[in-house]
mmCIF file of C-alpha atoms and ligand atoms in Angstrom:
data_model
loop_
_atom_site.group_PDB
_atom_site.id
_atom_site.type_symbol
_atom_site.label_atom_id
_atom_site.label_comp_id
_atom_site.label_asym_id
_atom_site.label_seq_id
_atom_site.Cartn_x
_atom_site.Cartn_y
_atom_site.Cartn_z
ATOM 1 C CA UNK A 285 0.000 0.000 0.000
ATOM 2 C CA UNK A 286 1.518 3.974 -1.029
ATOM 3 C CA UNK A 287 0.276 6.470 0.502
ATOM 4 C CA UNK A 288 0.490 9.964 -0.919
ATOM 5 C CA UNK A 289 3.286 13.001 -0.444
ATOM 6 C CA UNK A 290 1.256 14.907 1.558
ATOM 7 C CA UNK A 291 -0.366 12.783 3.247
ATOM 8 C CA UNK A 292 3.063 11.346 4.301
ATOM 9 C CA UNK A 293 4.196 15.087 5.181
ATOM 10 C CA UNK A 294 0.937 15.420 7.622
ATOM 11 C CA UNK A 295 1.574 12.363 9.125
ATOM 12 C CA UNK A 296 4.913 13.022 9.505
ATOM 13 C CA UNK A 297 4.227 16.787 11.054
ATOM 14 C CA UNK A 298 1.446 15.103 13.125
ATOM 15 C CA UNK A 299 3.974 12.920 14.486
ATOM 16 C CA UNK A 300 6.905 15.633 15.300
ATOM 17 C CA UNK A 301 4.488 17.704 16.979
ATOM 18 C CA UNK A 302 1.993 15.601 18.787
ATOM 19 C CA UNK A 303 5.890 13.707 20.397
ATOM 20 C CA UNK A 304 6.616 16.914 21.514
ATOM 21 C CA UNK A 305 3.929 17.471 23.858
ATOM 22 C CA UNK A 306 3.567 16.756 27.264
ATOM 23 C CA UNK A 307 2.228 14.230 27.376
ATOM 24 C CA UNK A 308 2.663 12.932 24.259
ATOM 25 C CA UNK A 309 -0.078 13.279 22.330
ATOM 26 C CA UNK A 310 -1.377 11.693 18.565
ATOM 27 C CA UNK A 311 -4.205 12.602 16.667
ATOM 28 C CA UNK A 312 -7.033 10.597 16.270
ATOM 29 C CA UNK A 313 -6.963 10.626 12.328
ATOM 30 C CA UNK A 314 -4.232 8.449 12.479
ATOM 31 C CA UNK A 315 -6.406 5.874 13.335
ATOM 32 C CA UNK A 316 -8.103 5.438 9.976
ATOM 33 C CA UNK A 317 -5.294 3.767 7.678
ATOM 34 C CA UNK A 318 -6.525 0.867 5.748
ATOM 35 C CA UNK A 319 -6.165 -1.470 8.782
ATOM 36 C CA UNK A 320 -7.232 0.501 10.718
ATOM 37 C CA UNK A 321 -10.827 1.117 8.924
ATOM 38 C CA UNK A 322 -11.131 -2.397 8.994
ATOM 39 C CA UNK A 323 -10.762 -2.940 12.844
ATOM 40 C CA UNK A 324 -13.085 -0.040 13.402
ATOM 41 C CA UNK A 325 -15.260 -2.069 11.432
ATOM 42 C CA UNK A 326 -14.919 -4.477 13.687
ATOM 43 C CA UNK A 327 -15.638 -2.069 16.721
ATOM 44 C CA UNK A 328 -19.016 -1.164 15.569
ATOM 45 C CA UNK A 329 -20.042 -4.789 15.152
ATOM 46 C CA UNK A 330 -18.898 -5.396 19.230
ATOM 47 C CA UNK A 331 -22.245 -5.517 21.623
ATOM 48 C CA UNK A 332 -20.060 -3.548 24.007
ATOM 49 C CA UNK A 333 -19.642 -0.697 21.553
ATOM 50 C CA UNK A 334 -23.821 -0.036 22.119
ATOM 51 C CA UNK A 335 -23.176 3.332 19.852
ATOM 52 C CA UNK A 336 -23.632 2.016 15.998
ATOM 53 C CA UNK A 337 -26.968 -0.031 16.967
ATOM 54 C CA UNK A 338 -28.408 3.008 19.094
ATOM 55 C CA UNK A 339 -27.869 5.128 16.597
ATOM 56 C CA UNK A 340 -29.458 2.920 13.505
ATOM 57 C CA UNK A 341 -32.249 2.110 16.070
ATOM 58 C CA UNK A 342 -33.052 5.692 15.665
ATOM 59 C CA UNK A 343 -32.772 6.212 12.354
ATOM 60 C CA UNK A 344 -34.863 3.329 11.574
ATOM 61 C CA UNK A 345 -37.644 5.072 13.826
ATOM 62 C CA UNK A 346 -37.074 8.184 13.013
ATOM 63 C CA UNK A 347 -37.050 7.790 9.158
ATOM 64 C CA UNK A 348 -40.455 9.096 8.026
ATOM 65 C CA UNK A 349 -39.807 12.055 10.741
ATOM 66 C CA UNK A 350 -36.964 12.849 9.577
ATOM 67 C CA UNK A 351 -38.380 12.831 5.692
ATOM 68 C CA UNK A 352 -40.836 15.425 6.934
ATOM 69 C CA UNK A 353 -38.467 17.903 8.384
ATOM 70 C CA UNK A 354 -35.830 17.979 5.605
ATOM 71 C CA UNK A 355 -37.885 17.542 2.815
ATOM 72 C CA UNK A 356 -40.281 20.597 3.900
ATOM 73 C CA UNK A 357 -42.460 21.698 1.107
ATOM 74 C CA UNK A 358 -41.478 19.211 -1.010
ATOM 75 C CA UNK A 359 -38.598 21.196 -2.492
ATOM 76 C CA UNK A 360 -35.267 19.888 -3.659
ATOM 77 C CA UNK A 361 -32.310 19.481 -0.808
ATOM 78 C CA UNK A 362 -28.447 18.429 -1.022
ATOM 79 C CA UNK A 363 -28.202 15.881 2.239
ATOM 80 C CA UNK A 364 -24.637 16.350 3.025
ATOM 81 C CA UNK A 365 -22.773 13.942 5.045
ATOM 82 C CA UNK A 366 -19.952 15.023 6.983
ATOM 83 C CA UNK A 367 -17.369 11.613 7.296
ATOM 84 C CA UNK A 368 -19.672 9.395 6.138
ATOM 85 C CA UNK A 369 -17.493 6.037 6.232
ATOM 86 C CA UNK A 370 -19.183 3.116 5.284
ATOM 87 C CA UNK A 371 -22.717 4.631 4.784
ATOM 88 C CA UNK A 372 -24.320 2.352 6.406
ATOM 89 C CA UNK A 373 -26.716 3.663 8.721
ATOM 90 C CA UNK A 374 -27.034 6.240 6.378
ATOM 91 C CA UNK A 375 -28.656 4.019 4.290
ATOM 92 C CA UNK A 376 -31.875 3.492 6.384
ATOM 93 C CA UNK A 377 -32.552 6.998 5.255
ATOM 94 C CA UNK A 378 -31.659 7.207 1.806
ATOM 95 C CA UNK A 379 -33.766 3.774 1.034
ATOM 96 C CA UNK A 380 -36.658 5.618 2.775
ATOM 97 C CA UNK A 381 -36.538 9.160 1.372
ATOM 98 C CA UNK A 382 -36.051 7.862 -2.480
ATOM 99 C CA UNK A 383 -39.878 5.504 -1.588
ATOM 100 C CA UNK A 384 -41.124 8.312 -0.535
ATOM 101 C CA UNK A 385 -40.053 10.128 -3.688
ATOM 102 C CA UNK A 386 -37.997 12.732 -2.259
ATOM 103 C CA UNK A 387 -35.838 15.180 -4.776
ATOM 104 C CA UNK A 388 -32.361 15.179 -2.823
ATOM 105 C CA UNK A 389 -29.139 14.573 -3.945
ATOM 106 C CA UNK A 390 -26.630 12.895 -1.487
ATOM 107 C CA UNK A 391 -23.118 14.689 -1.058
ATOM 108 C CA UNK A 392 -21.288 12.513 0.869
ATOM 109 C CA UNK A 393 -17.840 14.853 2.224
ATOM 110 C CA UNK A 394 -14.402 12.776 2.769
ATOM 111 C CA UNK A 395 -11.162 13.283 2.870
ATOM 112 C CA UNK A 396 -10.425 9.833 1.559
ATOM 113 C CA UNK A 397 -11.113 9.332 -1.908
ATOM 114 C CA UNK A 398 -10.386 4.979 -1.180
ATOM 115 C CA UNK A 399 -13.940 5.559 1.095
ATOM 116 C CA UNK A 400 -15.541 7.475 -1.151
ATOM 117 C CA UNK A 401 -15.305 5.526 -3.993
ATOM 118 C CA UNK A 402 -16.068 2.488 -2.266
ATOM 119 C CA UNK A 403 -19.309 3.782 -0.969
ATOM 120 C CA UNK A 404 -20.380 5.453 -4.041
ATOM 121 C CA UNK A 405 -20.371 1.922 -5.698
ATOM 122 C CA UNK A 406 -22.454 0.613 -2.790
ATOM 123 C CA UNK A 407 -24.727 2.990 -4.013
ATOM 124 C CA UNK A 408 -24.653 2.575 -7.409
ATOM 125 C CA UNK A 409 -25.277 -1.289 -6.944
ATOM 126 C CA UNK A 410 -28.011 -1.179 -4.248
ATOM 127 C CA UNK A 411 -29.820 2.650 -4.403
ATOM 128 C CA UNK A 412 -29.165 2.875 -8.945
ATOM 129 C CA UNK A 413 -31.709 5.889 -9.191
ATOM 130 C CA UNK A 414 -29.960 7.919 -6.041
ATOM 131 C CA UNK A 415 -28.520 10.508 -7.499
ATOM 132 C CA UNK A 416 -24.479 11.152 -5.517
ATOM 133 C CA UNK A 417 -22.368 13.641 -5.971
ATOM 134 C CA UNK A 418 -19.142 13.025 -3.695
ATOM 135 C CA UNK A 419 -17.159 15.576 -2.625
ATOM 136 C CA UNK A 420 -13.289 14.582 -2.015
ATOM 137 C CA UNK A 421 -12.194 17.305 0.084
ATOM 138 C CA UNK A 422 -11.502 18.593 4.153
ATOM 139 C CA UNK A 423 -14.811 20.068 5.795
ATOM 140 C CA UNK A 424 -13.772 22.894 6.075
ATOM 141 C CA UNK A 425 -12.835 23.277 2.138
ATOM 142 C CA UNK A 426 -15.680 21.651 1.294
ATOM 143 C CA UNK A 427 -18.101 23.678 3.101
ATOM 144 C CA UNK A 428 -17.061 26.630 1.617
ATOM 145 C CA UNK A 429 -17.246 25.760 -2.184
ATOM 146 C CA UNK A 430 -20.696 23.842 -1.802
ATOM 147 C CA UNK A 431 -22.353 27.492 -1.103
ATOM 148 C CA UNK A 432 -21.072 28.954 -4.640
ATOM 149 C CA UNK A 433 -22.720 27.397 -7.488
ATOM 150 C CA UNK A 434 -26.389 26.570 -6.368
ATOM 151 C CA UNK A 435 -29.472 27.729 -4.512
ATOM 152 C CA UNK A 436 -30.592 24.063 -3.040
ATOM 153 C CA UNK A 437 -31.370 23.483 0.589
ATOM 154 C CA UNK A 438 -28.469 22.198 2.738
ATOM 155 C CA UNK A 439 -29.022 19.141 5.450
ATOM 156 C CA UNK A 440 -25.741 17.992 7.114
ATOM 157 C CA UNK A 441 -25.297 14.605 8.624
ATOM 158 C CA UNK A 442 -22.694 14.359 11.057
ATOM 159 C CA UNK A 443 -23.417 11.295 12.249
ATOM 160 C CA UNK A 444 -21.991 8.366 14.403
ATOM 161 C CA UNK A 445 -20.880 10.608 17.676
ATOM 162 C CA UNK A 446 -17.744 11.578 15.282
ATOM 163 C CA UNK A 447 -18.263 14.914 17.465
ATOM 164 C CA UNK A 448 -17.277 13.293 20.536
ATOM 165 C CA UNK A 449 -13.413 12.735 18.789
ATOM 166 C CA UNK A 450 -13.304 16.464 19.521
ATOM 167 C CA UNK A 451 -13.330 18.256 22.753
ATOM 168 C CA UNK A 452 -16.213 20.426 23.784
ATOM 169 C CA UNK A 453 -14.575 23.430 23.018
ATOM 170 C CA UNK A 454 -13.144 22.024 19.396
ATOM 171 C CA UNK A 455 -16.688 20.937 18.943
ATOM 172 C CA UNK A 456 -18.210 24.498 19.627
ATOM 173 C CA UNK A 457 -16.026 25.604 17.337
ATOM 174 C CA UNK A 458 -16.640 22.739 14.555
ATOM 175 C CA UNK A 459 -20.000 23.479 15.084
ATOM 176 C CA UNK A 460 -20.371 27.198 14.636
ATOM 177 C CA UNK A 461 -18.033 26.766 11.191
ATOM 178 C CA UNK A 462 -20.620 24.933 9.940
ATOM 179 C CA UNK A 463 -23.605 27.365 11.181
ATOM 180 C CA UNK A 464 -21.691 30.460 9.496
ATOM 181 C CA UNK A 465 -22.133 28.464 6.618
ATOM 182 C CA UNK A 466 -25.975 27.618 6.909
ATOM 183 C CA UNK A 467 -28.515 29.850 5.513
ATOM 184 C CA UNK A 468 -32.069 30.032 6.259
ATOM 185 C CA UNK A 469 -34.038 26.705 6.193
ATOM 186 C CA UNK A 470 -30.806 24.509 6.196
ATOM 187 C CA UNK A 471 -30.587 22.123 9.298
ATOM 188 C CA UNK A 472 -28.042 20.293 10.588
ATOM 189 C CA UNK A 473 -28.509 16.580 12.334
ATOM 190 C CA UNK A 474 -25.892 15.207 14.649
ATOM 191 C CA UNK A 475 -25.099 12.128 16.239
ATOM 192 C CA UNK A 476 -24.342 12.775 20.654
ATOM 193 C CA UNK A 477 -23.389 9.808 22.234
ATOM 194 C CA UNK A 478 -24.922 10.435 26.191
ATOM 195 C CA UNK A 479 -23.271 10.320 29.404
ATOM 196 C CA UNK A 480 -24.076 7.471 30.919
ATOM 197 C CA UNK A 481 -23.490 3.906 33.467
ATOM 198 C CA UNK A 482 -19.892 4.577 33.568
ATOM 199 C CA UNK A 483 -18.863 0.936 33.341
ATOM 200 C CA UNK A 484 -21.141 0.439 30.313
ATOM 201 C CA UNK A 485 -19.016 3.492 28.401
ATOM 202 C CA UNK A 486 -15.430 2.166 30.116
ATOM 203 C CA UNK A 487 -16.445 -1.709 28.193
ATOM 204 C CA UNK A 488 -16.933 -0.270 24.878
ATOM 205 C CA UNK A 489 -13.723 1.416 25.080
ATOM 206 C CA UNK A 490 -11.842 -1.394 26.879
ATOM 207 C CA UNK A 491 -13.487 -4.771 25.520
ATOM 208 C CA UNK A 492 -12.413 -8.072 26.577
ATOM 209 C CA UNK A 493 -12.387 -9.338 22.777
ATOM 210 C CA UNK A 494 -9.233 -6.747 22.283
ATOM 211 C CA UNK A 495 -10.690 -5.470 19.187
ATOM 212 C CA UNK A 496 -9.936 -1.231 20.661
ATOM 213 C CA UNK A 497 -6.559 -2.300 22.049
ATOM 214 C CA UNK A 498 -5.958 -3.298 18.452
ATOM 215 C CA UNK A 499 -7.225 -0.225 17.148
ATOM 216 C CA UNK A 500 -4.847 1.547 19.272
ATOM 217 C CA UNK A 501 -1.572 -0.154 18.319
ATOM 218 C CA UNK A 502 -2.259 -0.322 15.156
ATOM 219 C CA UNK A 503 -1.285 3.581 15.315
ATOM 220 C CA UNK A 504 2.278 1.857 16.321
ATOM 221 C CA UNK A 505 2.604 -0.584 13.070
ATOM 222 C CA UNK A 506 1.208 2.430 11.325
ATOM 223 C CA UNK A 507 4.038 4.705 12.344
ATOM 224 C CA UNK A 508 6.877 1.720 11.794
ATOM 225 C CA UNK A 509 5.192 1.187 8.379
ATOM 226 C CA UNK A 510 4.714 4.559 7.106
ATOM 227 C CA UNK A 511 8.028 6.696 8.993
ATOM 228 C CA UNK A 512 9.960 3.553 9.907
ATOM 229 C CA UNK A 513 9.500 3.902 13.685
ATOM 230 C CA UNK A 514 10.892 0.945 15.383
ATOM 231 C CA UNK A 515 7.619 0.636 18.285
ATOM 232 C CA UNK A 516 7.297 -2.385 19.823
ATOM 233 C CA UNK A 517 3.452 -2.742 20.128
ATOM 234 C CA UNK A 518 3.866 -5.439 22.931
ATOM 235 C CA UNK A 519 5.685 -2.717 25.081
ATOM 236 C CA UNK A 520 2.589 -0.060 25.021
ATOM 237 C CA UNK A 521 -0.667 -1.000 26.636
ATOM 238 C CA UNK A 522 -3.828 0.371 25.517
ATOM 239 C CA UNK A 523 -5.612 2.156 28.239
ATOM 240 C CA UNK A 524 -8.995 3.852 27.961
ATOM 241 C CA UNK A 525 -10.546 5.939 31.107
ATOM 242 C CA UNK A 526 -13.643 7.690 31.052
ATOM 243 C CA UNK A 527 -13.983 10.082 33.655
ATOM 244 C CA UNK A 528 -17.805 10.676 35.045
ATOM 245 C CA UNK A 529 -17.906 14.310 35.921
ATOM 246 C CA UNK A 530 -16.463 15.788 32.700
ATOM 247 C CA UNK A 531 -18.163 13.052 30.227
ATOM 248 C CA UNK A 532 -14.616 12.421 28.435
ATOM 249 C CA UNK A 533 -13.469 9.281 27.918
ATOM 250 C CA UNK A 534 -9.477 9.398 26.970
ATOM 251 C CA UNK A 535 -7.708 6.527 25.215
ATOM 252 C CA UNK A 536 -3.810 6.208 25.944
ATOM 253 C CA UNK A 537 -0.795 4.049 25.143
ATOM 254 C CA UNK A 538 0.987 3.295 28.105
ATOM 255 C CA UNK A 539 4.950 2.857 27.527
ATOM 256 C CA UNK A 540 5.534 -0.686 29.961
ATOM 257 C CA UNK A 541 9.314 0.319 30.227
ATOM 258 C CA UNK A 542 12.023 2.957 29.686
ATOM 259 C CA UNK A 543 12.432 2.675 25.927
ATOM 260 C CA UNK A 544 13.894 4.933 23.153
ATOM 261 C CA UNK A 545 12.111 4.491 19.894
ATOM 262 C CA UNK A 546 14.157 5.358 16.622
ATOM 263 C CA UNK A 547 11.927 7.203 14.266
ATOM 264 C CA UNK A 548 13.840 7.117 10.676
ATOM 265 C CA UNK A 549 11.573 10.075 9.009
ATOM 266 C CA UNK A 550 12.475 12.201 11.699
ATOM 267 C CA UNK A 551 16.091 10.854 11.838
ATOM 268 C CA UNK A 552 15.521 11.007 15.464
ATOM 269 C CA UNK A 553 15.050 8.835 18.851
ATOM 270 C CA UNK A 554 12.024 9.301 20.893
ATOM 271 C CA UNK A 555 12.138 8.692 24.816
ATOM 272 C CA UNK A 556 9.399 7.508 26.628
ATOM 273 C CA UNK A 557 9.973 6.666 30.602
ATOM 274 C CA UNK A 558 8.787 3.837 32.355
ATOM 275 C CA UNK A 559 4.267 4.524 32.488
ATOM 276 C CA UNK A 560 4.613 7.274 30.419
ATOM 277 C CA UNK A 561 1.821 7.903 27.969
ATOM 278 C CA UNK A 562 0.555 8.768 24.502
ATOM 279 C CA UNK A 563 -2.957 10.510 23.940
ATOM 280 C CA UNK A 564 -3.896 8.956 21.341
ATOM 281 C CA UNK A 565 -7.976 9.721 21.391
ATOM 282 C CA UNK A 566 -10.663 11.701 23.111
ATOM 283 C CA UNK A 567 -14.462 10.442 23.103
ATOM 284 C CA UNK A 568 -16.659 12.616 24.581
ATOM 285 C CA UNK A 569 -20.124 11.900 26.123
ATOM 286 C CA UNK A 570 -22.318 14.489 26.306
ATOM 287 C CA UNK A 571 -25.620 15.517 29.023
ATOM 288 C CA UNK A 572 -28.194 17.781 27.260
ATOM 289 C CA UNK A 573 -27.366 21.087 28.609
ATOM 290 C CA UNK A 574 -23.640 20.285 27.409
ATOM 291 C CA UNK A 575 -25.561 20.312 24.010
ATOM 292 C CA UNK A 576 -27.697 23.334 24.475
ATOM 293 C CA UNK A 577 -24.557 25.194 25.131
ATOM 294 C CA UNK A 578 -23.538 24.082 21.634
ATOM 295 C CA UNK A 579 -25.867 25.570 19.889
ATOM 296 C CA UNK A 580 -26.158 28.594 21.987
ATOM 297 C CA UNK A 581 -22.657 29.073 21.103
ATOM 298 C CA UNK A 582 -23.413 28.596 17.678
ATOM 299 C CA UNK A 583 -26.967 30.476 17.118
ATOM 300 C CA UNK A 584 -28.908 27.600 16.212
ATOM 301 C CA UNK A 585 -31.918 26.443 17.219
ATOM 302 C CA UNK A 586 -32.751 23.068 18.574
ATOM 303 C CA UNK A 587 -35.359 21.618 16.691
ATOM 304 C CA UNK A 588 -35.834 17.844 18.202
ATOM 305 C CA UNK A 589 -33.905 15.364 20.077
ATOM 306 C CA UNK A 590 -34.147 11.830 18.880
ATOM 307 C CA UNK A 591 -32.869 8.970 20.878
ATOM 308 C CA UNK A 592 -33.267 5.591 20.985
ATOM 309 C CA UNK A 593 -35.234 3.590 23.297
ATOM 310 C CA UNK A 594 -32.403 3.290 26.250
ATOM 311 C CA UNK A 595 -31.493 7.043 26.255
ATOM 312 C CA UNK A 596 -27.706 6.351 25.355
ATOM 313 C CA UNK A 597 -27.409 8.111 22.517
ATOM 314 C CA UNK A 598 -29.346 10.913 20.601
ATOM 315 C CA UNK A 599 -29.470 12.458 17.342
ATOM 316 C CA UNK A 600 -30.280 16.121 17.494
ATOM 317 C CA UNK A 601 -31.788 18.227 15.158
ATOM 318 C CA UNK A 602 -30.398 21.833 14.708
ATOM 319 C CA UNK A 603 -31.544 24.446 12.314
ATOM 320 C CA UNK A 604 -30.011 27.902 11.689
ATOM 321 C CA UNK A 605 -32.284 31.028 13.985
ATOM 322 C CA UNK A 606 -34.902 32.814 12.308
HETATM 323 C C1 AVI B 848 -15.233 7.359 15.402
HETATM 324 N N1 AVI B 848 -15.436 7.587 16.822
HETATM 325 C C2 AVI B 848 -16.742 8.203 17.069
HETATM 326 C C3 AVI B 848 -15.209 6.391 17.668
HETATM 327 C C4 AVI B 848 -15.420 6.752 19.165
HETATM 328 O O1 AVI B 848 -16.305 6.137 19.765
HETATM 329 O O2 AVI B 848 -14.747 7.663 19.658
HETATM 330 C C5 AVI B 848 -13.824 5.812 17.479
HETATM 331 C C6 AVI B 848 -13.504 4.715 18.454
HETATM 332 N N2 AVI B 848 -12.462 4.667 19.236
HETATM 333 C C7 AVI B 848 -12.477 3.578 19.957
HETATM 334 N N3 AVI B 848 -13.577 2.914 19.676
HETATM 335 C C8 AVI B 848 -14.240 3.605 18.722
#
């Protein structure tokens, strides 16, 4: 597998700065290499990871309500998905709106053309008559340019508590990018995965199959692949804590020994002491007034809360102020 220049350069400035933190810190991105996908794959298929089959449990409820509030009058709307991986619980939607004769097109946004392309032919082969138009770009980029050539109605789909790999403040921030964007009568739907039993959250991040601790190391074999690092996987453990009060749930690698770790893109030696760790993710859990703060923050307007039948997760429906 190649991966590009630049992509090679980010990683490679990810890596230089996130080292030279304290503590040492990664970025979550890093996560998704093609290995990587797969194993998260394999995450939302866990019972312990309760978030995927919340979330499609309210979708599949929710469908025909959700039909009524985007599609309005009738009149023609982009649905824009922000990350939109594998598609798959977007799919509950798109089957539903196209019965009930809905004119939409679906942009799904990525930065990786490999996903894109794979889920546009999933598409193609099981929607034919949807009508995609995917856009291979950053958010941010993306947002920007979908505003210049038409007049259509904007949804967004940010789906899957992907807002929960930022902090609360990143995500006020995320959040009001995309509501400077908005114009009247576009809404935006995301995904909030709920504060909750804390054991129940600490399993799905620390499950006895192994499945997250592989996800984690995998960041390792990614860095000895792509910058030949020299990381011994079997001397990090994975650790995942979720702390209660603030709702964040913090994934590290914990360095077993004293070790020095010879990066050969950086031509340099990286120290880690004895329990030392790398940051390697942040999932946050949110309560509801965390999310009314949100869109305070971001002047919009809370439309509905959706959430499946337990209460642990909720999809919430936001709409720019009058
Ligand atoms: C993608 N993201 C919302 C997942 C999460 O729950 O933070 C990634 C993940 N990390 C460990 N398990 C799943």
């Amino acid at each position: 597998m190649t991966i590009t220049d630049s992509k090679y350069t980010e990683v490679i400035h990810a890596v230089e700065a996130g080292f030279a933190k304290h503590p040492k810190r990664l970025p979550s991105w890093l996560f998704y290499d093609e290995a990587g996908d797969k194993i998260f794959q394999a995450i939302m298929h866990m019972p312990e990871y309760y978030l995927t089959s919340c979330e499609y449990e309210i979708l599949q409820s929710n469908k025909d309500k959700l039909y009524q509030y985007f599609s309005k009058h009738d009149d023609a709307f982009d649905l824009i998905e922000l990350g939109a991986g594998d598609g798959l619980k977007t799919e509950i939607i798109l089957r539903h709106f196209q019965d009930r004769k809905a004119a939409f097109r679906y942009m799904p946004i990525d930065v990786s053309a490999t996903v894109l392309s794979s889920l546009t032919h999933r598409l193609a082969d099981i929607l034919p008559k949807l009508v995609v138009h995917p856009v291979n770009n950053r958010y941010d980029e993306a947002l920007r340019t979908l505003y210049n050539d038409d007049v259509n109605r904007k949804v967004f789909l940010f789906l899957g508590a992907n807002i929960g790999n930022f902090d609360p403040h990143e995500a006020e921030n995320f959040v009001s990018m995309i509501a400077s964007r908005m114009r009247q009568g576009d809404q935006l739907l995301i995904g909030f995965d709920l504060k909750k039993d804390p054991r129940l959250i600490q399993a799905a991040y620390d499950d006895p199959h192994g499945i997250t601790r592989q996800f984690n190391m995998n960041l390792l074999i990614r860095l000895n692949r792509e910058l030949g690092a020299t990381f011994i996987p079997d001397q990090f453990r994975h650790y995942p804590c979720y702390d209660p009060e603030t709702g964040m749930t913090k994934s590290y690698l914990v360095s077993l020994r004293a070790q020095d770790v010879y990066i050969a893109a950086l031509q340099t030696s990286v120290h880690f002491d004895r329990w030392e760790v790398i940051h390697t993710e942040v999932s946050q859990k949110y309560d509801i007034p965390m999310i009314e703060t949100i869109a305070a923050a971001s002047e919009l307007e809370i439309v509905d809360f959706l959430y499946d039948c337990k209460h642990y997760f909720c999809d919430v429906l936001f709409k720019k102020k009058n």
